[in-house]
mmCIF file of C-alpha atoms in Angstrom:
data_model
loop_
_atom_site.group_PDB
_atom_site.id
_atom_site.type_symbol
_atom_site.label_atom_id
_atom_site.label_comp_id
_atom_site.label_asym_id
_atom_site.label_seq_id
_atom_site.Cartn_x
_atom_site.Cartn_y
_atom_site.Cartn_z
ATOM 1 C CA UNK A 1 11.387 13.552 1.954
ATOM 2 C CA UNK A 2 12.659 16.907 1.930
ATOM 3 C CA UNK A 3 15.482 16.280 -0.380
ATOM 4 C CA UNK A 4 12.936 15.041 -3.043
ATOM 5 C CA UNK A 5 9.995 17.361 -2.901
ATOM 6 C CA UNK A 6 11.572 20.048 -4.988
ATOM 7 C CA UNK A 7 11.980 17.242 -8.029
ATOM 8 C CA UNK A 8 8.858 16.021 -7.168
ATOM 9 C CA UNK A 9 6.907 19.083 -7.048
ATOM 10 C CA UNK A 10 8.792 19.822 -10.433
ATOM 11 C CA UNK A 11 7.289 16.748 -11.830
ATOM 12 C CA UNK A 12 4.087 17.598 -10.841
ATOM 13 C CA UNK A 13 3.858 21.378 -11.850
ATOM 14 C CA UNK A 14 4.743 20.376 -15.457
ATOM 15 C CA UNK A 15 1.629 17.964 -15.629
ATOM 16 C CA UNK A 16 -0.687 20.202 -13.735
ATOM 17 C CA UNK A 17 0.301 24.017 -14.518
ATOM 18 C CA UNK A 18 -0.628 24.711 -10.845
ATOM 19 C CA UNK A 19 1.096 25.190 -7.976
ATOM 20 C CA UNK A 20 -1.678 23.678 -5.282
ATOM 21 C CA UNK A 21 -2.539 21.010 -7.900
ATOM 22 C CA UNK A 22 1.115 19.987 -7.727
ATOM 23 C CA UNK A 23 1.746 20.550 -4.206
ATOM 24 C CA UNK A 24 -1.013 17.950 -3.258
ATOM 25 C CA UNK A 25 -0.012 15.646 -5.954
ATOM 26 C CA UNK A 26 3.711 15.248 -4.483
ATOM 27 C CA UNK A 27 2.047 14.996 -0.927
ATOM 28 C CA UNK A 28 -0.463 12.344 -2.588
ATOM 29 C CA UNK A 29 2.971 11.071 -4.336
ATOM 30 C CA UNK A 30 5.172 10.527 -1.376
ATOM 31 C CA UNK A 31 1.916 8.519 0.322
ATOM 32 C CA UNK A 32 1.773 6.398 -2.351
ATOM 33 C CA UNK A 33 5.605 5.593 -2.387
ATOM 34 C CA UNK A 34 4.910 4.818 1.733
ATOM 35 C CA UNK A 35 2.179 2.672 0.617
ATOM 36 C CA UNK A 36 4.007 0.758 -2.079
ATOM 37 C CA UNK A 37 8.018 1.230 -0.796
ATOM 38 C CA UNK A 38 8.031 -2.847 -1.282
ATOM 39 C CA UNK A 39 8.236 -2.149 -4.638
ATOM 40 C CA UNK A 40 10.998 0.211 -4.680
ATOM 41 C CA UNK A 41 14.409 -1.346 -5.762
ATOM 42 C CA UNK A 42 16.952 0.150 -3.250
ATOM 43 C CA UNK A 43 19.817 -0.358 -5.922
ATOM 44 C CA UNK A 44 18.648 2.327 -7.913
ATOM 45 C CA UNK A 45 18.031 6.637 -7.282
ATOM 46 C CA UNK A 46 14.942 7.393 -4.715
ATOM 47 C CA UNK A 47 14.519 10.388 -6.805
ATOM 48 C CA UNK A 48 13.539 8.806 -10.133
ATOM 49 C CA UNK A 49 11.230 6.079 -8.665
ATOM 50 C CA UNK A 50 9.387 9.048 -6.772
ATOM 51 C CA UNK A 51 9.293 11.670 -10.185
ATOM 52 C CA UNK A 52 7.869 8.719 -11.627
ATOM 53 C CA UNK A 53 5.185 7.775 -9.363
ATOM 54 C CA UNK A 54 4.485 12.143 -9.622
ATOM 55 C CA UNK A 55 3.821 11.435 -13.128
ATOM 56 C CA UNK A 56 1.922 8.648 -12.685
ATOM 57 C CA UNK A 57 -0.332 10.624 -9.714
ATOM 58 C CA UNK A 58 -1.077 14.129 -12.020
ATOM 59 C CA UNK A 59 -2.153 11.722 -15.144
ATOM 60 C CA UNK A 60 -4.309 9.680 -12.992
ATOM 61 C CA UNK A 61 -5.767 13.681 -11.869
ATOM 62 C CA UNK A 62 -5.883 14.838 -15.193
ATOM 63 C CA UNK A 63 -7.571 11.900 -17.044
ATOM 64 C CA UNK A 64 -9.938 11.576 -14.062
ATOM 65 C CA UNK A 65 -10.813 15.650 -14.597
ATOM 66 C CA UNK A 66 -11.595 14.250 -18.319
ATOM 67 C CA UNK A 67 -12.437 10.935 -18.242
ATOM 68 C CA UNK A 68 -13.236 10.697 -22.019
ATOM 69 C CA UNK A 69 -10.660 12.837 -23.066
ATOM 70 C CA UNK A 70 -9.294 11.261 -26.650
ATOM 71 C CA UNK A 71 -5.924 11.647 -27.209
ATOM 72 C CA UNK A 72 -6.422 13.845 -29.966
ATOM 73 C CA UNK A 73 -4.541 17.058 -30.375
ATOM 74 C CA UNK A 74 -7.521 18.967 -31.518
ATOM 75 C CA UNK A 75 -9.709 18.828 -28.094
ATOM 76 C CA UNK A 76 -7.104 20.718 -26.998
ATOM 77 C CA UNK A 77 -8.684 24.485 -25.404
ATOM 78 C CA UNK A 78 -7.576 27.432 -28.074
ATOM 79 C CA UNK A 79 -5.882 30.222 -26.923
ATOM 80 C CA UNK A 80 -8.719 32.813 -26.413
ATOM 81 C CA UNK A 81 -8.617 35.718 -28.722
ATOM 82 C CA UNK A 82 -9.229 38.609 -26.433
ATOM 83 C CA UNK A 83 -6.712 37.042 -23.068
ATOM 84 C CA UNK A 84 -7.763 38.770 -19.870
ATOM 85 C CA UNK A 85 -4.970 40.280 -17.763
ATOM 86 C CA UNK A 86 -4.600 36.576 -16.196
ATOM 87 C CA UNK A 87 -3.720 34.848 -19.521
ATOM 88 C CA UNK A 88 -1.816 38.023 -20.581
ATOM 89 C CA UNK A 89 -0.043 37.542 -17.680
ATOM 90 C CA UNK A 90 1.101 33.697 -18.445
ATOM 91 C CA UNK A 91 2.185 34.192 -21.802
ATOM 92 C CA UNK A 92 4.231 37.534 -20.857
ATOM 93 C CA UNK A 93 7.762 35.568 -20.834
ATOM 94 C CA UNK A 94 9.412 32.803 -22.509
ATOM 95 C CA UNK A 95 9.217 30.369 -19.866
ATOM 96 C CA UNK A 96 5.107 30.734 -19.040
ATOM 97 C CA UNK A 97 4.697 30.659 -22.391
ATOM 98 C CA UNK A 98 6.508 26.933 -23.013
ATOM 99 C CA UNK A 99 4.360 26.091 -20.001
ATOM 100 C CA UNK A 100 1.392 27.299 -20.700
ATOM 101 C CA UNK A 101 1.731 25.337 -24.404
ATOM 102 C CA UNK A 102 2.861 22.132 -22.210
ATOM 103 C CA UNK A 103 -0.209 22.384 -20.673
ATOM 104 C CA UNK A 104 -2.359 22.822 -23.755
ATOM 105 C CA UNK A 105 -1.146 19.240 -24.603
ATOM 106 C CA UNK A 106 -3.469 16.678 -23.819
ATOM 107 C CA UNK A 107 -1.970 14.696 -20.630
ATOM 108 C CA UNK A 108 -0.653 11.385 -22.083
ATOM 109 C CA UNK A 109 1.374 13.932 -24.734
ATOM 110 C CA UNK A 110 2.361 16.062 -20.992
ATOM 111 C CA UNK A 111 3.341 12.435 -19.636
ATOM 112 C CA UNK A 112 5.802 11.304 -22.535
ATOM 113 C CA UNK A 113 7.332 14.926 -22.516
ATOM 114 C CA UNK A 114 7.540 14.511 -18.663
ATOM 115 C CA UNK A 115 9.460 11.289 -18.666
ATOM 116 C CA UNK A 116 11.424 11.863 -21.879
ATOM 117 C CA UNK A 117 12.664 15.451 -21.778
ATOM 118 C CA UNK A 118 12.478 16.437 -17.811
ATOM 119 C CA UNK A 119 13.338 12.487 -16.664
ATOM 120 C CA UNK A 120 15.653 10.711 -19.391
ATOM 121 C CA UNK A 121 13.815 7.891 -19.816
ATOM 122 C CA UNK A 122 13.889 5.485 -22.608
ATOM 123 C CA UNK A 123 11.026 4.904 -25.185
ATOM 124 C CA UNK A 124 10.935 1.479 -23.134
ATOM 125 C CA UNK A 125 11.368 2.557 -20.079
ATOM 126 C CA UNK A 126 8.367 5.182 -20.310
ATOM 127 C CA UNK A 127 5.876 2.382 -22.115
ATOM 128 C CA UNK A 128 6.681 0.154 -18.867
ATOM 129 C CA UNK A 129 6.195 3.160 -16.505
ATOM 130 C CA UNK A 130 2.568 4.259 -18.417
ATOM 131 C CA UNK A 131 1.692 0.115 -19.182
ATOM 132 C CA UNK A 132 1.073 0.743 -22.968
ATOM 133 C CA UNK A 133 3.019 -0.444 -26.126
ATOM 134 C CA UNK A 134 5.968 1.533 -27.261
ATOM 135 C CA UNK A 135 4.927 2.201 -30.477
ATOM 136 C CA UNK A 136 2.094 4.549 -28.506
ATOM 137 C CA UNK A 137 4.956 6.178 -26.885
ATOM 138 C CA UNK A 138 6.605 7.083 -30.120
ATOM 139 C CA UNK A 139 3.601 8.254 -31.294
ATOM 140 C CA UNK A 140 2.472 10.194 -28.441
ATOM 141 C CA UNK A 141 6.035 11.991 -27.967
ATOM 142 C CA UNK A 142 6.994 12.581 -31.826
ATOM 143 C CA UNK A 143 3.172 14.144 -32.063
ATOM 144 C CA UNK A 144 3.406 16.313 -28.492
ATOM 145 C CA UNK A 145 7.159 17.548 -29.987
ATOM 146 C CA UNK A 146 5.605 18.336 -33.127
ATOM 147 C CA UNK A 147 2.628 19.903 -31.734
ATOM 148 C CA UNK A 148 4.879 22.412 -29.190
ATOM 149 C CA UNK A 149 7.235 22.998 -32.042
ATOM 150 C CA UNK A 150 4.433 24.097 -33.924
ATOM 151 C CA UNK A 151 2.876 26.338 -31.313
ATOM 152 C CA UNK A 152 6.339 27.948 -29.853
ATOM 153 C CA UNK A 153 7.473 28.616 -33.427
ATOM 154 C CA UNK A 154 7.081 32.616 -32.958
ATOM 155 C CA UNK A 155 9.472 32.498 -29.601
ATOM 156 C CA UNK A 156 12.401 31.584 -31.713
ATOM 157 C CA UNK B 1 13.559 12.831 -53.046
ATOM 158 C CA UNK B 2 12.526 11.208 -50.019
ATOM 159 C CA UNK B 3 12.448 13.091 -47.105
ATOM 160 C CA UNK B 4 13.465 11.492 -43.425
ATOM 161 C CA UNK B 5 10.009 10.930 -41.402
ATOM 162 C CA UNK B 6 9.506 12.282 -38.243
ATOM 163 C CA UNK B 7 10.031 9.345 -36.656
ATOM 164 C CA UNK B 8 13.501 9.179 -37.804
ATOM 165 C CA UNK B 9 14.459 12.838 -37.030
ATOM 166 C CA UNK B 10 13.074 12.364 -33.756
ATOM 167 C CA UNK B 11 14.709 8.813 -32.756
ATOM 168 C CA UNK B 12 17.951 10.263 -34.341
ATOM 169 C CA UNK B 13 17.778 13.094 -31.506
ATOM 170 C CA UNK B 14 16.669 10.764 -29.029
ATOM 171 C CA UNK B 15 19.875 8.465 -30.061
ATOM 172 C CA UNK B 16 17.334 5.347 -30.266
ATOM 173 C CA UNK B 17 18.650 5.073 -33.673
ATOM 174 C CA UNK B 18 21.194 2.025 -34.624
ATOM 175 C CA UNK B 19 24.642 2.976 -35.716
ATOM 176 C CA UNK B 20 24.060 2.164 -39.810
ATOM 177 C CA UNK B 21 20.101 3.914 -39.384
ATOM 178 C CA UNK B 22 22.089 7.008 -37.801
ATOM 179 C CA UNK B 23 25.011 7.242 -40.679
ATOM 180 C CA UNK B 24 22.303 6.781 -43.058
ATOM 181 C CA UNK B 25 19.968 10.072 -41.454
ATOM 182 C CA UNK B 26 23.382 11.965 -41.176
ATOM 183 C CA UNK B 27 24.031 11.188 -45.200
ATOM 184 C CA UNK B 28 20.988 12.292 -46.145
ATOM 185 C CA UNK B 29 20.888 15.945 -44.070
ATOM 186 C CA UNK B 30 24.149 16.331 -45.324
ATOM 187 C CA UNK B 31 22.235 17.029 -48.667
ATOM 188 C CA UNK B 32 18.664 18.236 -48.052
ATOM 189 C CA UNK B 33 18.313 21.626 -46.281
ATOM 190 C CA UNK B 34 14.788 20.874 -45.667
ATOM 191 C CA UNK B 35 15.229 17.707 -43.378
ATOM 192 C CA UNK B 36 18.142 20.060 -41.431
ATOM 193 C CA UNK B 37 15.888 22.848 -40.831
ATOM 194 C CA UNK B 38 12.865 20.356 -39.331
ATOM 195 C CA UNK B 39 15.878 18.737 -37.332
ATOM 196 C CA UNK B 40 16.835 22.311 -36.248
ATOM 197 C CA UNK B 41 13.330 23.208 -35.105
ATOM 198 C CA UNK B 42 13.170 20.357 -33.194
ATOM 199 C CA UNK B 43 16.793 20.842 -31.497
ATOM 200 C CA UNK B 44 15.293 24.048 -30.123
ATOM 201 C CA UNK B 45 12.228 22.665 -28.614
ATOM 202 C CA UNK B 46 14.764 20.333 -26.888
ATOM 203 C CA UNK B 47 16.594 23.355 -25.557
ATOM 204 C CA UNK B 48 13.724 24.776 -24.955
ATOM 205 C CA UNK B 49 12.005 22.217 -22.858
ATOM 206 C CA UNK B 50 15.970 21.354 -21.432
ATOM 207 C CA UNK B 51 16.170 24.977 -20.315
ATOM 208 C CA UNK B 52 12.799 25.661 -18.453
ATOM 209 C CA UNK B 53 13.562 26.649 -15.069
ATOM 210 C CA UNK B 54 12.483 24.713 -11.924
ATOM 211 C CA UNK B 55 9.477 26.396 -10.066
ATOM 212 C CA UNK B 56 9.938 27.408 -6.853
ATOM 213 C CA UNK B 57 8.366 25.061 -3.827
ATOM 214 C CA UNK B 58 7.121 27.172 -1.387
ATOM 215 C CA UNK B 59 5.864 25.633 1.662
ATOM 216 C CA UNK B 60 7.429 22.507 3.123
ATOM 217 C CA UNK B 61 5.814 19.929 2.100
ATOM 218 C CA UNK B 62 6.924 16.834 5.284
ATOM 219 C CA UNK B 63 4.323 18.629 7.528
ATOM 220 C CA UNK B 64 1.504 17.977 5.417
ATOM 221 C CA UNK B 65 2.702 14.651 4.475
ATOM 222 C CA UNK B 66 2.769 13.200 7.772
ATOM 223 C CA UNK B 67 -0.377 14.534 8.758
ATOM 224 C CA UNK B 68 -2.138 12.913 5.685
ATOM 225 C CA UNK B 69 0.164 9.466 6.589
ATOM 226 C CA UNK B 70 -1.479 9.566 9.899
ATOM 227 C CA UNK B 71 -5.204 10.598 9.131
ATOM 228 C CA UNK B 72 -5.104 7.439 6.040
ATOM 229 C CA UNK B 73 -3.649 5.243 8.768
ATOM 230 C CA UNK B 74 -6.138 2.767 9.412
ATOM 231 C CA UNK B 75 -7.765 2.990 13.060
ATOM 232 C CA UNK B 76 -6.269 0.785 15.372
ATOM 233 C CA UNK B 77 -8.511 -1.922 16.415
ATOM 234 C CA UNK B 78 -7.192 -3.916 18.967
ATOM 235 C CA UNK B 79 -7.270 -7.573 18.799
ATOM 236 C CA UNK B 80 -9.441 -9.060 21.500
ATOM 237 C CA UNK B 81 -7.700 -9.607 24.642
ATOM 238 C CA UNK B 82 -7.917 -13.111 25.506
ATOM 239 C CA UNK B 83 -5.400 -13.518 28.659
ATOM 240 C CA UNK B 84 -6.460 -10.386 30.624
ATOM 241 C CA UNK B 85 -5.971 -10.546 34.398
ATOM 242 C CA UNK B 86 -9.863 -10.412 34.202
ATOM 243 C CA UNK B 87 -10.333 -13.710 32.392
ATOM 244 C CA UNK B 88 -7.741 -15.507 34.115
ATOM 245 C CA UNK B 89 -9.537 -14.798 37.419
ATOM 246 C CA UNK B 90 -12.745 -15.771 35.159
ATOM 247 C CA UNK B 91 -11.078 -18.600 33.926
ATOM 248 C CA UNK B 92 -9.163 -19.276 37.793
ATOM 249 C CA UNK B 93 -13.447 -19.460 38.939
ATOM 250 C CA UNK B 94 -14.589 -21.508 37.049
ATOM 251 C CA UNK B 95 -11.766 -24.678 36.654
ATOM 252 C CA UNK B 96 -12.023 -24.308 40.789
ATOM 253 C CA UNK B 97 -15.540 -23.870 41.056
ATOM 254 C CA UNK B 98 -15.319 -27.018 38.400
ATOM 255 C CA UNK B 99 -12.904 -29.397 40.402
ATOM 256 C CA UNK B 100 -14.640 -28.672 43.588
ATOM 257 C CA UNK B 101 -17.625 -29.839 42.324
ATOM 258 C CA UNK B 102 -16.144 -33.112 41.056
ATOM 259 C CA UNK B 103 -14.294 -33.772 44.212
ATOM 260 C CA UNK B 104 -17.862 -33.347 45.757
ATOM 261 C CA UNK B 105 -19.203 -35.795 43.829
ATOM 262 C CA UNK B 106 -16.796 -38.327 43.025
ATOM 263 C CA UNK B 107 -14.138 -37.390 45.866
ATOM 264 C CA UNK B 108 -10.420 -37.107 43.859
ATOM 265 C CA UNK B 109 -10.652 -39.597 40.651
ATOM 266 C CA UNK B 110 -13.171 -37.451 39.370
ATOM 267 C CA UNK B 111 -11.175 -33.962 38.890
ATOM 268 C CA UNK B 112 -8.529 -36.508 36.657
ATOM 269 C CA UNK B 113 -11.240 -37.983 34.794
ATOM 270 C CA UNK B 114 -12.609 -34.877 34.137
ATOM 271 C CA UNK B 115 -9.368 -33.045 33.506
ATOM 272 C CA UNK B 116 -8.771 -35.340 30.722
ATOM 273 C CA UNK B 117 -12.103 -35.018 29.363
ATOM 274 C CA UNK B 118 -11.756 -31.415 28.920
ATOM 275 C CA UNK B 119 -8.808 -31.474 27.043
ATOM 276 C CA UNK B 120 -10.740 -33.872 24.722
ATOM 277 C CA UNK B 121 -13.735 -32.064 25.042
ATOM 278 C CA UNK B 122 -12.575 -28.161 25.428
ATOM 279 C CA UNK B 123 -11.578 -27.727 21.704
ATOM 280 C CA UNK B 124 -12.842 -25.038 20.070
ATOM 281 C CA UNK B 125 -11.102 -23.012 22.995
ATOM 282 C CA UNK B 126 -14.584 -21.646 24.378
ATOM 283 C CA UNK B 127 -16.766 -24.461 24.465
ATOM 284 C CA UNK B 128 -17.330 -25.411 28.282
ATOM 285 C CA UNK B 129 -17.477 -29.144 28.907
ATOM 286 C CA UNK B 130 -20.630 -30.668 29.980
ATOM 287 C CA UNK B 131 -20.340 -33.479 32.573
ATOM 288 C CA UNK B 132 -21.819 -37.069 32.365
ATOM 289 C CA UNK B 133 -22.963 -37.404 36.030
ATOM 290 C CA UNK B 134 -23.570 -40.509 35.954
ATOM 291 C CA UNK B 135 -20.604 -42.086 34.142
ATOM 292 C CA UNK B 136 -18.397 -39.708 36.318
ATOM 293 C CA UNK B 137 -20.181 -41.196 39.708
ATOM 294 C CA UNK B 138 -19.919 -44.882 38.377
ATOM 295 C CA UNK B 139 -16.091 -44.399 37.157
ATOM 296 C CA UNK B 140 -15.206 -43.229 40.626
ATOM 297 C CA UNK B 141 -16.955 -45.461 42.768
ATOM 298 C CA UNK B 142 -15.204 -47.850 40.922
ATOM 299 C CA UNK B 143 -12.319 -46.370 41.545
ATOM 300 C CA UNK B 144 -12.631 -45.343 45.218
ATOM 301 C CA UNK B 145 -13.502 -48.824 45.879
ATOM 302 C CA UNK B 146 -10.344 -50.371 44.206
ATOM 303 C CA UNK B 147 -7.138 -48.831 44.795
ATOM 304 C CA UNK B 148 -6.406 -46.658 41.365
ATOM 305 C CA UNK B 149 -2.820 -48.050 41.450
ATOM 306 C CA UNK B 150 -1.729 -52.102 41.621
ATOM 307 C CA UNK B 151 1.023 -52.276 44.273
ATOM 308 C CA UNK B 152 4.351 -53.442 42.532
ATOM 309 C CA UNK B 153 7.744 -53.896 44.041
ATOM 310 C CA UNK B 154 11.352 -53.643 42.319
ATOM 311 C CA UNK B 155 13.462 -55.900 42.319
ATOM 312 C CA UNK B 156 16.196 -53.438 42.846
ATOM 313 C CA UNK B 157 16.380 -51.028 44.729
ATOM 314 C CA UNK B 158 13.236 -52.661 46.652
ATOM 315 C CA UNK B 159 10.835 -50.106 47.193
ATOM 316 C CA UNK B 160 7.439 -50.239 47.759
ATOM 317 C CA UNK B 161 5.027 -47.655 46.290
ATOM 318 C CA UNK B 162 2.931 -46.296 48.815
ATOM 319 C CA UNK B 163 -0.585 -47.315 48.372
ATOM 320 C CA UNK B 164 -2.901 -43.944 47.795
ATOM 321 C CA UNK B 165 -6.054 -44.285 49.015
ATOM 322 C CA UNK B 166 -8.489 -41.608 48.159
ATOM 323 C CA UNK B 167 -10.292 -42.246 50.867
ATOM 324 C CA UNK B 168 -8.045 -40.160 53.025
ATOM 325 C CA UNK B 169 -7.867 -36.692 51.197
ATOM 326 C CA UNK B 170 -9.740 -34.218 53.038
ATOM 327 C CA UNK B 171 -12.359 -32.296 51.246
ATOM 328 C CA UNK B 172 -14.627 -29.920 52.329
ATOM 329 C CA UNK B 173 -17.956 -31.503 52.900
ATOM 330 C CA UNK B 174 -20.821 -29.381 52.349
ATOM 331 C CA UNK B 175 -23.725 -31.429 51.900
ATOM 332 C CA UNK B 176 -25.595 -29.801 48.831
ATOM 333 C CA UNK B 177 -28.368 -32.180 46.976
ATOM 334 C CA UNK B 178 -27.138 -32.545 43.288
ATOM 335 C CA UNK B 179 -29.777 -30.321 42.046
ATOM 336 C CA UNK B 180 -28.062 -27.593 43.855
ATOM 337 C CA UNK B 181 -24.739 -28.403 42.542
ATOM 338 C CA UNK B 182 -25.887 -28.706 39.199
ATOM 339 C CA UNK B 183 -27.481 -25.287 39.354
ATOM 340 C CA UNK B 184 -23.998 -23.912 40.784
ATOM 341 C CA UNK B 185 -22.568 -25.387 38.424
ATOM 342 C CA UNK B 186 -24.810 -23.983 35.517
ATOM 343 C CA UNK B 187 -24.495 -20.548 37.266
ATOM 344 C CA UNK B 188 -20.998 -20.629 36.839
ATOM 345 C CA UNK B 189 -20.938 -21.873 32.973
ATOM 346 C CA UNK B 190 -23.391 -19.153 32.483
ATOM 347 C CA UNK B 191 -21.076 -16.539 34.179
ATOM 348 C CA UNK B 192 -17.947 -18.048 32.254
ATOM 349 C CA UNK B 193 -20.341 -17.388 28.746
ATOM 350 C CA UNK B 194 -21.278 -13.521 30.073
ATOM 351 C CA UNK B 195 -17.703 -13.105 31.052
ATOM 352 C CA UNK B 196 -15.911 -14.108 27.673
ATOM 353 C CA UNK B 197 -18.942 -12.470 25.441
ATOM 354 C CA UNK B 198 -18.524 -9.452 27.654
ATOM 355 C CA UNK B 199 -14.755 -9.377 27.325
ATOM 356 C CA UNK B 200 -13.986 -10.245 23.652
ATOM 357 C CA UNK B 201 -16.587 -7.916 22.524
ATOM 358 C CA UNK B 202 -15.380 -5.856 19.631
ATOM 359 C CA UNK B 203 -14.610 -2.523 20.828
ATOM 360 C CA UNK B 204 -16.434 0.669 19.119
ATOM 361 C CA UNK B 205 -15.223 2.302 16.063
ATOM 362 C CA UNK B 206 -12.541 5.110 17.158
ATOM 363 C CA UNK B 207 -13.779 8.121 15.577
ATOM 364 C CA UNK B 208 -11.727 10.350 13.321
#
C-alpha cells in the first residue's frame, strides 16, 4: 500500500486539482481494489491496475459533482479577469499553471490525458478502461491536446 | 494543398500510426512548414504534460485506509448456534424425558419403535414428533407378548441366541395416569420449542 500511494495520489491530484480530494480518492481507491482484488491479474504491475482504478474513482467524483456536465469544451469555467491572490497564486509558475489548465478540462478530456500522457496506455486500452468506443477516445484526447495547447500557448 | 488532420498529427505522435500512414505524414512535413509547426506545438504540450512534477503526498495514507477497511466491514452477525452445550443438554432432556416415557408405556419395544419414527418423522430438523398412543401401546403389547426375535440355531458353530425377553428389563415404575404423562410430555415439547426459539434468536444489530 505504501509503495503505491504516491502514484496513486498522483493519479488522483491530476483529476481533482486538490490535495484532500485526491487523498480520499486513493484511500477510496485502494478500498475498492480490496473489494474487487479478484479481478486483478497477478501477471501484470499492481501499480497500473491501482492508477487505473484512481482514474476511474476521481471521474466517477467529478461527473457525480456535475451530473449533466456535456462534454463540451465550452462549459468549461473562464479564467476570471480580476484573479484574487488565490488564483494569482496558482498560475504564478509553469507547473500550476499546466495544472490549473488540466483542470479547466472537462473530466472525460482530464481522464484520456490521465491514462494517455501520465499512464501509457493505448487508445484501446483506455476505451476498455472508461467502457466507451475508441473513436470517443480519439476524439476526447486529440480535442483535450488541442484545447491545452491552445490555452498554454503563452508559456512557450 | 492538403494539410495532415489532427488526427493524423496526433496518432503519428502517439505511434498508433501504420508504417506506410507514418512514411506518408513524414513526406508530407518534410514539405509544409505549417503541418511541422502544429506538430511542434503539440511535441511541447507532450513535454509539457511529460515533465510536470509529482506532488508531494503528505500524510500516510495505510492509517486511514485500514480504518475505512474496517468501519465498511460488514458487522459480524453470527450464525445461530445450533450445537451449544445449552441445547445439547436441551436436546439430552428431552430424547430422555422422551424414551422414559415410552418405556413407561410400552416397556422397551416402544423407545425402538419410536426411535425409528423420529428419524422418519423429525425432518425438518425442529419439528418434534408427535406420538400415536395407541398404535405405540398395541405394537408393543404385541410385541411384549411374543418374543421380538424367532429363536434360530446354526448349524455351525451351534449357538443358540439367547432369547430377550422384555419382560425382564427393569424400569422405574412410577405409576402416573396417562393424562399426566401426556401433560409431561407436552411440558417438555413446549420447553424444547421455548428453548430452540430462545436460542436461535437472531442476535441485535452491533452498533457502529
Amino acid at each position: 500500500m505504501r509503495r503505491h500511494q504516491q502514484a496513486v495520489f498522483n493519479a488522483a491530484y491530476h483529476m481533482l486539482g486538490d490535495v484532500r480530494d485526491a487523498e480520499d480518492a486513493a484511500q477510496e481507491t485502494f478500498m475498492r481494489a480490496f473489494h474487487f482484488f479478484g479481478r486483478y491479474d497477478p501477471d501484470r504491475p499492481l501499480g497500473p491496475w491501482l492508477k487505473r482504478i484512481a482514474v476511474n474513482v476521481s471521474l466517477n467524483r467529478l461527473q457525480a459533482e456535475k451530473p449533466a456536465g456535456p462534454l463540451d469544451e465550452d462549459a468549461a469555467p473562464l479564467p476570471d479577469p480580476n484573479p484574487g491572490p488565490e488564483a494569482l497564486a496558482i498560475s504564478r509558475g509553469r507547473t500550476d499553471r499546466i495544472r490549473a489548465e488540466l483542470l479547466r478540462l472537462p473530466p472525460r478530456y482530464r481522464a484520456v490525458i490521465e491514462l494517455r500522457h501520465f499512464q501509457d496506455l493505448s487508445y484501446e486500452e483506455i476505451a476498455r478502461e472508461l467502457g466507451c468506443p475508441l473513436s470517443d477516445v480519439k476524439s476526447d484526447l486529440f480535442r483535450a491536446r488541442k484545447l491545452l495547447a491552445e490555452r498554454l500557448k503563452d508559456l512557450t | 494543398m492538403t494539410h495532415l488532420t489532427d488526427s493524423q498529427l496526433n496518432e503519428y505522435l502517439d505511434r498508433a500510426l501504420g508504417r506506410s500512414e507514418r512514411q506518408a505524414v513524414e513526406a508530407h512535413m518534410a514539405g509544409c512548414g505549417e503541418c511541422r509547426a502544429r506538430l511542434a506545438e503539440l511535441q511541447r504540450l507532450f513535454a509539457s504534460l511529460e515533465n510536470l512534477p509529482e506532488r508531494k503526498l503528505q500524510s500516510d495514507l495505510s492509517a486511514g485506509i485500514l480504518e475505512r477497511l474496517f468501519q465498511d466491514a460488514p458487522s459480524p452477525r453470527p450464525a445461530p448456534r445450533l450445537w451449544t452445550p445449552a441445547f445439547a443438554a436441551q436436546l439430552g432432556l428431552v430424547l430422555g424425558a422422551w424414551i422414559w416415557f415410552c418405556m413407561q408405556a410400552a416397556k422397551w419395544a416402544v423407545p425402538f419403535l419410536t426411535a425409528s419414527r423420529f428419524l422418519r418423522i423429525a425432518i425438518p430438523p425442529f419439528r418434534l414428533p408427535i406420538p400415536n398412543l395407541s398404535a405405540v401401546l398395541t405394537i408393543s403389547k404385541s410385541l411384549i407378548t411374543t418374543p421380538p426375535f424367532p429363536s434360530f440355531s446354526l448349524a455351525f458353530p451351534a449357538f443358540t441366541p439367547p432369547v430377550f425377553n422384555p419382560a425382564s428389563i427393569t424400569v422405574p415404575a412410577l405409576p402416573l395416569p396417562t393424562a399426566g404423562l401426556a401433560g409431561i410430555a407436552v411440558c417438555v415439547l413446549a420447553l424444547g420449542l421455548v428453548g430452540n426459539s430462545i436460542l436461535l434468536r437472531r442476535p441485535p444489530e452491533v452498533e457502529q
